[in-house]
Coordinates of C-alpha atoms in Angstrom, one line a residue:
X7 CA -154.3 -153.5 -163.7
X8 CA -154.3 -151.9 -160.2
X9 CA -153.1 -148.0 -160.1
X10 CA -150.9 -148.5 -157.4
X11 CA -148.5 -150.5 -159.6
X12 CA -145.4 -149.1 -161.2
X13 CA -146.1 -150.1 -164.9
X14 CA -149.6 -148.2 -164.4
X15 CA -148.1 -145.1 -163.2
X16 CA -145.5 -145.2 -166.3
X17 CA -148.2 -146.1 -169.2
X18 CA -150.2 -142.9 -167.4
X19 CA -147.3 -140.5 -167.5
X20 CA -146.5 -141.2 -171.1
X21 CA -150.3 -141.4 -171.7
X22 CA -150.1 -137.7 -170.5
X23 CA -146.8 -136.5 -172.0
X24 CA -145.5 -135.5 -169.0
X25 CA -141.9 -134.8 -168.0
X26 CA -139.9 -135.1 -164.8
X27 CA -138.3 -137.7 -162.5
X28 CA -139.8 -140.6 -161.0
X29 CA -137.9 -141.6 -158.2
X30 CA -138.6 -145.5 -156.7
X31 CA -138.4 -147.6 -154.4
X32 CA -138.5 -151.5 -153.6
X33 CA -136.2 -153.8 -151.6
X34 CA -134.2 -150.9 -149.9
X35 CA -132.9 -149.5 -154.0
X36 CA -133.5 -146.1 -154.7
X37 CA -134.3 -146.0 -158.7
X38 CA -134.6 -142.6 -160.3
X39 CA -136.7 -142.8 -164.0
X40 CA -136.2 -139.5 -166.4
X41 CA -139.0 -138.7 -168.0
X42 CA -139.5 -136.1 -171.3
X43 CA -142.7 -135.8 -172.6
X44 CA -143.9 -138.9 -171.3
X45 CA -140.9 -141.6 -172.9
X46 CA -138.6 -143.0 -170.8
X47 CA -135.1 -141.5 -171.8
X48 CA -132.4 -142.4 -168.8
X49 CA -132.1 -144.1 -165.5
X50 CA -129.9 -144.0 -162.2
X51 CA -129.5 -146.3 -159.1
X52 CA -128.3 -145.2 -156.2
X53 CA -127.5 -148.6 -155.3
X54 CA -124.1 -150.4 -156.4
X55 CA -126.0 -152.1 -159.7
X56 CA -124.1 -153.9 -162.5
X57 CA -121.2 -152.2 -164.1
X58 CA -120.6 -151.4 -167.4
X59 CA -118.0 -153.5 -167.8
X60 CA -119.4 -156.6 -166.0
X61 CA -122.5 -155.9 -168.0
X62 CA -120.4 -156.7 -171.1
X63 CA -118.8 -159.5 -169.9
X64 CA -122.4 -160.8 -169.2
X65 CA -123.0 -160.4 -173.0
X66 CA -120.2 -161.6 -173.7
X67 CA -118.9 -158.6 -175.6
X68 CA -115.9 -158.6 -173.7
X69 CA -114.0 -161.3 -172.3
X70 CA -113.0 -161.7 -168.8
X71 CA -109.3 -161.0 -169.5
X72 CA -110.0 -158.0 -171.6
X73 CA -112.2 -156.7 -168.3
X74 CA -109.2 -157.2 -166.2
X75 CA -107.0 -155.8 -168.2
X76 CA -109.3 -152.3 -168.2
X77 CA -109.7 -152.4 -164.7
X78 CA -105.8 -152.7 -164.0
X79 CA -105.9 -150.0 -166.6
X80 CA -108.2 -147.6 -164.8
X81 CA -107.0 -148.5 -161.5
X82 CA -103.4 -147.7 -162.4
X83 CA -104.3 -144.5 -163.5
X84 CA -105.2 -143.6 -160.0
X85 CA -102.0 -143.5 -158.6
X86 CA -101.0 -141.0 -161.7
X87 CA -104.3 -138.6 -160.5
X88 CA -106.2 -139.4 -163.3
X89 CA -109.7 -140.8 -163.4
X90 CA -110.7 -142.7 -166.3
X91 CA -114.1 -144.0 -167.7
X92 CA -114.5 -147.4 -168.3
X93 CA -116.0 -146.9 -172.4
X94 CA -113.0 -144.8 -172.6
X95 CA -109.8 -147.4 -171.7
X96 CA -111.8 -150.0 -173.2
X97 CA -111.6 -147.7 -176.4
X98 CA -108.2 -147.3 -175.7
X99 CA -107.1 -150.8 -175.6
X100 CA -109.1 -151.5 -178.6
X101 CA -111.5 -154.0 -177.5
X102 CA -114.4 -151.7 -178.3
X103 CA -115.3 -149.1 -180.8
X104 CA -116.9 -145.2 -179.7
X105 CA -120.8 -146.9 -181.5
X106 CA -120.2 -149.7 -179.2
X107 CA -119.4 -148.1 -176.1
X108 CA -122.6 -145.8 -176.9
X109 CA -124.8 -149.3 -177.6
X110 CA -123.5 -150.7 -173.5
X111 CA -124.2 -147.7 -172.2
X112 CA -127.5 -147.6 -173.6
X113 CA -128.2 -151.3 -172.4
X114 CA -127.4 -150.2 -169.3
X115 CA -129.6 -147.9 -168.8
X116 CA -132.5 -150.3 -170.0
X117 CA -131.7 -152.8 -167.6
X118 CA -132.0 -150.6 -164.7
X119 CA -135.8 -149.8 -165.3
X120 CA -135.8 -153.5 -166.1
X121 CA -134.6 -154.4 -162.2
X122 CA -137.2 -151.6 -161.1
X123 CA -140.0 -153.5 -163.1
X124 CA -139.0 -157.2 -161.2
X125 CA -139.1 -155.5 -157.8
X126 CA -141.8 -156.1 -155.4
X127 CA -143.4 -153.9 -153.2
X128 CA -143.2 -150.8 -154.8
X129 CA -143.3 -146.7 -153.8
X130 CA -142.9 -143.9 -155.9
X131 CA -143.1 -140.1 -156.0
X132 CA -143.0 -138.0 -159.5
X133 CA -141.9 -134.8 -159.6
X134 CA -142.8 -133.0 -162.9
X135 CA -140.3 -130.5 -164.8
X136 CA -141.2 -128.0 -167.1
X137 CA -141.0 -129.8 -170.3
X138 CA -137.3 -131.1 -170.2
X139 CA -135.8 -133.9 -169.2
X140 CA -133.8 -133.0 -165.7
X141 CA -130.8 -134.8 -167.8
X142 CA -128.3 -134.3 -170.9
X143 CA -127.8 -137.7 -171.4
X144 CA -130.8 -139.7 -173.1
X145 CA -131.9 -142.8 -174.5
X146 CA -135.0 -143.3 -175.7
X147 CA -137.0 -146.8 -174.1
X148 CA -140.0 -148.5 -175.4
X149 CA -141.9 -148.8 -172.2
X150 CA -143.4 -152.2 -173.4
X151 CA -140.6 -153.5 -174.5
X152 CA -139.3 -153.2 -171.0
X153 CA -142.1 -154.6 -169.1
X154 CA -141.4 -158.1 -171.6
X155 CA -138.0 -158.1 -170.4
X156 CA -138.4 -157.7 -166.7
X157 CA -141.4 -160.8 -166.8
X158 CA -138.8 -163.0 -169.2
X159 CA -136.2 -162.8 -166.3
X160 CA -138.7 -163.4 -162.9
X161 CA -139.0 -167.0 -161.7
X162 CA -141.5 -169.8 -163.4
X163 CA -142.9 -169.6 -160.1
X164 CA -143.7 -166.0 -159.6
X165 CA -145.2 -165.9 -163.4
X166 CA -147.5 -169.0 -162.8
X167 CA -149.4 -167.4 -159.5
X168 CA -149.7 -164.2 -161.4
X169 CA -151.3 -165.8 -164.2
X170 CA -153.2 -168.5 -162.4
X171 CA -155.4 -165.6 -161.1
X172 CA -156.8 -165.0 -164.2
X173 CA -160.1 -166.7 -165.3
X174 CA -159.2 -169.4 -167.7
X175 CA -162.0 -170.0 -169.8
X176 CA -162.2 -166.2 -170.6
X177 CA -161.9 -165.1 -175.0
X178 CA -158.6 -162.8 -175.1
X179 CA -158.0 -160.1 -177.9
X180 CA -155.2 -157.8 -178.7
X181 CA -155.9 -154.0 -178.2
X182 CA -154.1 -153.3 -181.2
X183 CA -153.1 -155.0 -184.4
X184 CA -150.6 -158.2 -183.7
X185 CA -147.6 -156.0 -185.6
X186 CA -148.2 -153.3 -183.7
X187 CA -147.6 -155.2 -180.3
X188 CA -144.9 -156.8 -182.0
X189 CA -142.9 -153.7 -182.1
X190 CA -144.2 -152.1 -179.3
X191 CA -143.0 -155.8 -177.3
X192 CA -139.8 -155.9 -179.5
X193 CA -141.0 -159.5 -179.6
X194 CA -138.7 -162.3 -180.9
X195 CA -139.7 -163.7 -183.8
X196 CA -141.8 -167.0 -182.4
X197 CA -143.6 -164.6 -179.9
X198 CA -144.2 -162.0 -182.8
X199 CA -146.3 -165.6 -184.9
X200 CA -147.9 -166.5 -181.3
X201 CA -149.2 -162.5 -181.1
X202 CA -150.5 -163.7 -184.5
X203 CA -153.1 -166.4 -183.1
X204 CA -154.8 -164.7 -180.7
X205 CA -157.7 -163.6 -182.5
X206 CA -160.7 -163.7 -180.2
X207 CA -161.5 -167.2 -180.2
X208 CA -159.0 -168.7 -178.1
X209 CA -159.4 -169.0 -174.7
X210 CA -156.4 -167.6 -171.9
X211 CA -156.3 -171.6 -170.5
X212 CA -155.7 -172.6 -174.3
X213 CA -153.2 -169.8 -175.2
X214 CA -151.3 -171.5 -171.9
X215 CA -152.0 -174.5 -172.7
X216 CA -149.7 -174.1 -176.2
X217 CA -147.1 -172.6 -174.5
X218 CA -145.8 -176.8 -174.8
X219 CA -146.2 -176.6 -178.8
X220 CA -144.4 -173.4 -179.6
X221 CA -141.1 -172.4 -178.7
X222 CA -141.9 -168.6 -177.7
X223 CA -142.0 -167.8 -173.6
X224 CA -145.6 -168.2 -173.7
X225 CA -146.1 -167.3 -169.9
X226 CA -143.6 -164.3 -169.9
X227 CA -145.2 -162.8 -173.1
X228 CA -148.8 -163.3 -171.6
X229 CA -148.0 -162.0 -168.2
X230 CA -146.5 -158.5 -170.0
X231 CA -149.4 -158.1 -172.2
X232 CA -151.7 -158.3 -169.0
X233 CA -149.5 -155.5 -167.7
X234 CA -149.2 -153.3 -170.2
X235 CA -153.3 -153.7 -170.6
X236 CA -151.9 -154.9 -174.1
X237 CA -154.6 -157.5 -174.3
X238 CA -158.7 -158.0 -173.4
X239 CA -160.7 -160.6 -171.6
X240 CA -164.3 -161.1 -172.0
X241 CA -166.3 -164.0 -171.1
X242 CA -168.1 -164.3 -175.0
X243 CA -167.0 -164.6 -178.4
X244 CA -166.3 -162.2 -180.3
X245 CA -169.1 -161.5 -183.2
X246 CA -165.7 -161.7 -186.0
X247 CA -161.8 -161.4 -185.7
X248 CA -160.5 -158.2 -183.7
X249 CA -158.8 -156.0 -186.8
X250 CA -156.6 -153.2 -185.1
X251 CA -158.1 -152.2 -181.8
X252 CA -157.2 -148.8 -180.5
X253 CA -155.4 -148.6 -177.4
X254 CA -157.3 -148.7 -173.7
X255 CA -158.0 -145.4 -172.4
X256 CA -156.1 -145.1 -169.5
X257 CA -157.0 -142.6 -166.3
X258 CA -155.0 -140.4 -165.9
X259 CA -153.7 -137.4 -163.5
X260 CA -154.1 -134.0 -164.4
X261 CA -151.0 -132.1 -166.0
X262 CA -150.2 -129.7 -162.6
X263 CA -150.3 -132.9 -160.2
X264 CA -147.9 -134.9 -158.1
X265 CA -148.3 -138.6 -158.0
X266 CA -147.5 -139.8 -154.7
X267 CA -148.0 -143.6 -153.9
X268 CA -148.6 -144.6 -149.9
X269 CA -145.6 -146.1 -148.4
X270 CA -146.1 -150.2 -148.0
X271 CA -146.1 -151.5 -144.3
X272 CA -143.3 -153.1 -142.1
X273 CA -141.6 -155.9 -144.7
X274 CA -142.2 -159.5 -143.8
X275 CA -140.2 -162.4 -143.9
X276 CA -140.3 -164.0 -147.5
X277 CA -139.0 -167.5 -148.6
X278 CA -135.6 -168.0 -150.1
X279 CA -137.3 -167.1 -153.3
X280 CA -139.1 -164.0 -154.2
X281 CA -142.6 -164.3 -153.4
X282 CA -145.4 -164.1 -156.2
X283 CA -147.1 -161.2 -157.4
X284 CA -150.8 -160.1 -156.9
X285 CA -153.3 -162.3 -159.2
X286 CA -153.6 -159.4 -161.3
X287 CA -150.7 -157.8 -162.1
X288 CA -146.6 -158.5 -162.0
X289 CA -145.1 -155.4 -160.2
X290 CA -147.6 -153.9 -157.7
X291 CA -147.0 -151.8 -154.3
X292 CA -147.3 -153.6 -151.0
X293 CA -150.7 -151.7 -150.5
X294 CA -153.4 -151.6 -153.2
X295 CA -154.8 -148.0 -152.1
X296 CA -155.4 -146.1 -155.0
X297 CA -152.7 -143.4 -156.4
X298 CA -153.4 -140.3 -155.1
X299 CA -152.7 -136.8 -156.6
X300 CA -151.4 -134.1 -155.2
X301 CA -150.9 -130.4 -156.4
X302 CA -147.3 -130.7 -156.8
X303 CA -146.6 -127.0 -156.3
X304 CA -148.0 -128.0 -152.5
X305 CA -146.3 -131.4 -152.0
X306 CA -144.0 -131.9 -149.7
X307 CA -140.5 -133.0 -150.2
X308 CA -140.1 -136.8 -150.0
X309 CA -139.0 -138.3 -147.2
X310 CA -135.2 -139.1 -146.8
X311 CA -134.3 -143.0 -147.3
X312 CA -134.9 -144.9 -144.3
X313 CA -132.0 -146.4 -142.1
X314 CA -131.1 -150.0 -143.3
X315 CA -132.4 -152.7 -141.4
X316 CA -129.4 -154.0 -139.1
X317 CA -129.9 -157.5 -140.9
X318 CA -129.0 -156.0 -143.8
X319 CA -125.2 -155.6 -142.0
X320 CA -124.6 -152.2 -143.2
X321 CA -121.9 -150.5 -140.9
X322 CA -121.5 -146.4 -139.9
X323 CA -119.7 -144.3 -142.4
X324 CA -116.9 -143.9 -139.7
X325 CA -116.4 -147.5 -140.0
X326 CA -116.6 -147.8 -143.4
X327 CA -113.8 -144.8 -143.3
X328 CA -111.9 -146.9 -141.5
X329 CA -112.0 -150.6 -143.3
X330 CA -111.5 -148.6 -146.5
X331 CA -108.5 -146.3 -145.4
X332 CA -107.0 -149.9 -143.8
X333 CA -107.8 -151.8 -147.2
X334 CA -106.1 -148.5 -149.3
X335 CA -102.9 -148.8 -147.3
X336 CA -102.9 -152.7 -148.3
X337 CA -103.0 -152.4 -152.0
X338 CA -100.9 -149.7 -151.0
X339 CA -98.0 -152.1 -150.4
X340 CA -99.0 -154.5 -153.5
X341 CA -99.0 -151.8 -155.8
X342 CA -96.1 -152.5 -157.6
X343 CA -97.5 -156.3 -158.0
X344 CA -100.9 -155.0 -159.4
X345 CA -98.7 -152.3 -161.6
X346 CA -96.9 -155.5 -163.5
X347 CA -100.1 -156.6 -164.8
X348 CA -100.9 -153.4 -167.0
X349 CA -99.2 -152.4 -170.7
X350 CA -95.6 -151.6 -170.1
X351 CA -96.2 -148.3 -171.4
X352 CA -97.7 -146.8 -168.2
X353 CA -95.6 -144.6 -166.5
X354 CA -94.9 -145.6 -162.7
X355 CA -95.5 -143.2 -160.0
X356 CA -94.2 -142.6 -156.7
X357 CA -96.1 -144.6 -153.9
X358 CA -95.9 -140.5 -151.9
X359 CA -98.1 -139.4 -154.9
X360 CA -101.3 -141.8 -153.4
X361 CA -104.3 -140.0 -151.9
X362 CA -104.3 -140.9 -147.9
X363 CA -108.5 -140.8 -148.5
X364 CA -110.2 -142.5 -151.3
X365 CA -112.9 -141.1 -153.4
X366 CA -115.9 -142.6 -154.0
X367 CA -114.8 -143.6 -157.6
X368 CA -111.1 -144.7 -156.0
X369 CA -113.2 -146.8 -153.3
X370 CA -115.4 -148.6 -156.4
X371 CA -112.4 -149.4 -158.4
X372 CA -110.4 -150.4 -156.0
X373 CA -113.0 -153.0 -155.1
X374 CA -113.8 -153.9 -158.0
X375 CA -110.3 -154.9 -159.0
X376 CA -109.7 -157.2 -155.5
X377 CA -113.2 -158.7 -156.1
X378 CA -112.0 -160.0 -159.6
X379 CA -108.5 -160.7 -158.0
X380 CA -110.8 -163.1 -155.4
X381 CA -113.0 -164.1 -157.8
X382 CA -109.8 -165.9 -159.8
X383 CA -108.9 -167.2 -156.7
X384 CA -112.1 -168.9 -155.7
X385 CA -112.5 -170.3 -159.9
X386 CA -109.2 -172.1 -158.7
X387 CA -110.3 -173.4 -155.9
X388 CA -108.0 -171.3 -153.8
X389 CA -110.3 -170.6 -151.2
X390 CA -108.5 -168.5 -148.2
X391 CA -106.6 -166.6 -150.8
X392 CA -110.0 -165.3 -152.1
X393 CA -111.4 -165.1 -148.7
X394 CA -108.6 -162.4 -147.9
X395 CA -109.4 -160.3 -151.8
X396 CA -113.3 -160.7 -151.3
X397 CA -113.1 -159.4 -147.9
X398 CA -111.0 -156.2 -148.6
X399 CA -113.1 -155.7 -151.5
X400 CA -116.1 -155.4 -148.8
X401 CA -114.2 -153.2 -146.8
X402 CA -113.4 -150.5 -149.7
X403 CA -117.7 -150.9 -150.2
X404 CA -119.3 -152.0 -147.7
X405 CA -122.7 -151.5 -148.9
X406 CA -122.3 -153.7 -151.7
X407 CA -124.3 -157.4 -151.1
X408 CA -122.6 -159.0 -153.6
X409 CA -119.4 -158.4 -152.4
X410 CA -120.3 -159.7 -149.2
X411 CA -122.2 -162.3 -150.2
X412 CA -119.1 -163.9 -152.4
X413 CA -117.0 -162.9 -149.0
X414 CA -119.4 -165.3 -147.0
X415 CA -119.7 -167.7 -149.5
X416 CA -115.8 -167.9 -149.8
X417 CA -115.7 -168.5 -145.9
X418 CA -118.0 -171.3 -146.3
X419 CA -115.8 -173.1 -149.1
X420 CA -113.1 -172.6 -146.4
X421 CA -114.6 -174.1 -143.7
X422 CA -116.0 -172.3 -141.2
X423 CA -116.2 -172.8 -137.5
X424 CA -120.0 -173.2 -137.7
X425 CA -121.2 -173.9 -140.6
X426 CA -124.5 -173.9 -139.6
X427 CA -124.5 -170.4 -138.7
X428 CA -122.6 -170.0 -141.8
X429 CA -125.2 -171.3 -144.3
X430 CA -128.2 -169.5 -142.2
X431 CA -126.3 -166.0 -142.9
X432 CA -125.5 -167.2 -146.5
X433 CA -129.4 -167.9 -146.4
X434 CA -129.9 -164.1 -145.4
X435 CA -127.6 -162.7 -147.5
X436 CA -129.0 -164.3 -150.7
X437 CA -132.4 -163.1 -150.2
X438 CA -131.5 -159.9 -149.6
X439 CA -129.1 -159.8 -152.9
X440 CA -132.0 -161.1 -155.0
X441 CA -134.3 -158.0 -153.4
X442 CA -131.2 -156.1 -154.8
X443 CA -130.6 -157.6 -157.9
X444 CA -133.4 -160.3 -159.2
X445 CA -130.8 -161.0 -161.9
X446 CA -128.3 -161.8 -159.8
X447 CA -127.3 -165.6 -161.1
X448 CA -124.5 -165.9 -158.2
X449 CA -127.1 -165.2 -155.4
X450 CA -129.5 -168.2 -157.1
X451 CA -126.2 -170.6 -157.7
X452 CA -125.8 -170.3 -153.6
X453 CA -129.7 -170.2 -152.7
X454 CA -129.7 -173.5 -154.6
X455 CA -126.2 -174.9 -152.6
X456 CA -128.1 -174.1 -149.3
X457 CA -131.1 -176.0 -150.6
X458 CA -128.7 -178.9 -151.0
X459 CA -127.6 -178.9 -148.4
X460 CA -130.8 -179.1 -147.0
X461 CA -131.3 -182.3 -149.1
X462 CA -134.3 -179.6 -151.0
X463 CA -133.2 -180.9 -154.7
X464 CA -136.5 -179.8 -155.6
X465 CA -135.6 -176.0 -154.8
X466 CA -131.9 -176.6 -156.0
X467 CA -132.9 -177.6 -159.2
X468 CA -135.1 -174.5 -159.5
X469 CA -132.4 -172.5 -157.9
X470 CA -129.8 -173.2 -160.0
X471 CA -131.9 -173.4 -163.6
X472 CA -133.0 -169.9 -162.6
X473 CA -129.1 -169.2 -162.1
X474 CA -128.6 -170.4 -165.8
X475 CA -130.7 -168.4 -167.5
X476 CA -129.5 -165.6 -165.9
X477 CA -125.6 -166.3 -166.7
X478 CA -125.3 -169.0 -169.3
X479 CA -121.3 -168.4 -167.7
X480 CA -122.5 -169.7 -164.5
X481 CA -120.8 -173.3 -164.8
X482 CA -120.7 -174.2 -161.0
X483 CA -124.6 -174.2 -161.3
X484 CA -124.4 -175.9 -165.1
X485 CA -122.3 -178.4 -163.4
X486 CA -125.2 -179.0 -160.6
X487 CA -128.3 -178.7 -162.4
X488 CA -126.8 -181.6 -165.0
X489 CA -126.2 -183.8 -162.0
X490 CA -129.5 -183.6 -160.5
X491 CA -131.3 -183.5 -164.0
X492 CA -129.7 -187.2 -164.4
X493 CA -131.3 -188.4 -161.0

């Protein structure tokens, strides 16, 4: 594995017990990873990353009506100057219990490292603590376990180059025992009996080769035990069976250092989809130089995030003021409508009690509940009505992708004045939501429209299979991956 990658850095902090904050980032996200004594116990994004409450519709936990309804819920509170969390109303209204609530937010958090892990291009700065966790709130993450989840979700595509770098006719063994992986991996039950074959006399082609006879993700599972040096190559058979290898060694920093990764250089133009990993790794920085330590006492303080690209069609924080004060004074005037729509129970409030400027919190809600208000709309096919929601809801944020992208994509279905120019900014858009958020199924369901529409069924179908597996409640791209699978 080369040291520059993310996965390396992580295996030699907990190889080292050390504790602190490692803050990352790839794609324009800003990822920070808490640390104590070298396990993985919480994570933030500074970007606008999956809710809680979309995350649970995702699994299914909740339905879409029940998200609504907490959303209406929170949002009317606002107007009575209260702020409410979302595991609390949900709570409330009985569609959760208090062990549940704890469970999401837990997932959560183990999703975000899993984003950071399927990110490309990689930088990363560690600033160590003195023993504790620079957090209260904790979760305790099985770093493997992790890895196997961000290299289930990455394209076919992306985990076939990283795999077809590898010397095929090479004898693999496991580091460690097969059950030891196992829970380590938190492998599913068929990839827990495939851990079980490789003993040494199989060949890395052959274990590839049977990824056709069994019904485990073969390539995914192969790819994170690569990564996580879980597994050894050699070009001669073993003299017997491996039984119970101790773990690699692993080199690493001494306990008074600073890890500090060179930044990559100027990003290039990619394809549509996310280009494929060095040969010998999944998650690597742009630049393979070498990790190098610093006394951390004597580090400097990292540099601020750069400004966003002007493709990225962020706006000034005057601007943004201004959309989202224009936007407030909308739902402003439709806040009796939205009011109707929550338990009859709420008390109503006087439209004088409404702050003139919107918190950040306000701003989010407020977004979030015209984005699902225009996400209805478009389901029906009513496509200007959700072109107005979807663009209000990008006012109140405009840094979020995905609520411009559905804006855009909204516009298209409406008919736009050029369409070509239309699909080429839905093309930009897309690949910068996937940088964002590889697991975004909506930005895949569009990426494979705009290949039809380039007659590329070849990418659609990829496109929108990726979309599935994503969101199994993605039925616009269910609906067009059936009709090309029948051609």
């Amino acid at each position: 594995m080369d040291r520059s990658t993310l996965a390396y850095t992580l295996l030699t902090l907990r190889h080292e017990g050390r504790s602190g904050v490692l803050e990352v980032r790839a794609d324009g996200v800003r990822t920070f990873l808490y640390l104590l004594r070298g396990q993985l116990v919480f994570a933030e994004e500074e970007s606008i990353g999956e809710t809680l409450g979309r995350m649970l519709v995702r699994q299914r936990k909740l339905t879409q009506e029940q998200y609504m309804s907490v959303i209406e819920r929170m949002t009317s509170a606002l107007f009575d100057n209260e702020q409410l969390r979302f595991g609390e109303v949900a709570v409330e209204l009985g569609y959760l219990n208090a062990a549940e609530v704890q469970g999401a937010l837990a997932d959560q958090v183990k999703w975000k490292v899993v984003r950071t892990l399927q990110r490309e291009a990689h930088e990363f700065v560690f600033r160590e603590s003195t023993g504790q966790a620079e957090t209260d709130v904790r979760f305790p993450l099985v770093l493997e376990a992790l890895i196997l989840e961000a290299c289930r979700w990455v394209p076919d595509e992306r985990k076939k180059r990283t795999l077809d770098g590898v010397a095929s006719s090479r004898f693999v063994t496991l580091s460690q025992a097969p059950e030891r992986i196992a829970q380590r991996f938190s492998t599913t039950p068929e990839e827990t009996e495939f851990l079980a074959s490789i003993d040494g006399t199989r060949s890395f082609k052959d274990l590839l080769e049977s990824a056709r006879e069994v019904e485990a993700d073969v390539p995914a599972l192969l790819t994170a035990l690569l990564t996580a040096r879980a597994i050894q190559l050699s070009s001669e058979l073993p003299p017997e069976a491996p039984q119970g290898h101790a773990p690699p060694a692993i080199t690493a920093p001494t306990p008074a250092q600073e890890i500090r990764v060179a930044p990559p250089p100027s990003p290039v133009k990619s394809s549509p989809l996310p280009s494929a990993p060095p040969s010998d790794g999944v998650h690597r920085s742009a630049v393979a130089t070498p990790l190098q330590f610093v006394p951390y006492k004597a580090a400097a303080k990292p540099a601020p995030a750069p400004p966003a690209e002007p493709s990225t069609a962020r706006v000034s924080k005057e601007v943004a003021k201004e959309r989202a004060d224009r936007a407030l004074a909308m739902l402003r005037q439709s806040r009796e409508l939205a009011r109707k729509q929550v338990t009859a129970a709420i008390p109503k409030a006087d439209p004088t009690d409404v702050k003139a400027a919107p918190t950040e919190h306000e701003r989010r809600l407020l977004a979030e509940q015209e984005f699902q208000r225009g996400k209805q709309h478009l389901g029906a096919g009513r496509h200007q009505l959700a072109l107005g929601e979807l663009e209000r809801a990008h006012d109140l944020m405009p840094d979020s992708i995905e609520y411009e992208l559905y804006a855009r994509w909204a516009g298209y279905l409406a008919g736009p004045a050029d369409a070509d120019a239309a699909r080429a900014e839905l093309k930009r858009l897309t690949s910068v939501a996937v940088k964002a958020d590889p697991n975004s199924a909506f930005a895949y369901f569009v990426l494979g429209e705009m290949a039809l529409a380039e007659k590329n069924e070849a990418m659609a179908k990829r496109a929108f299979s990726h979309a599935v597996k994503l969101d199994p409640n993605q039925l616009d791209a269910q609906r067009r991956l059936r009709l090309l699978l029948r051609k």
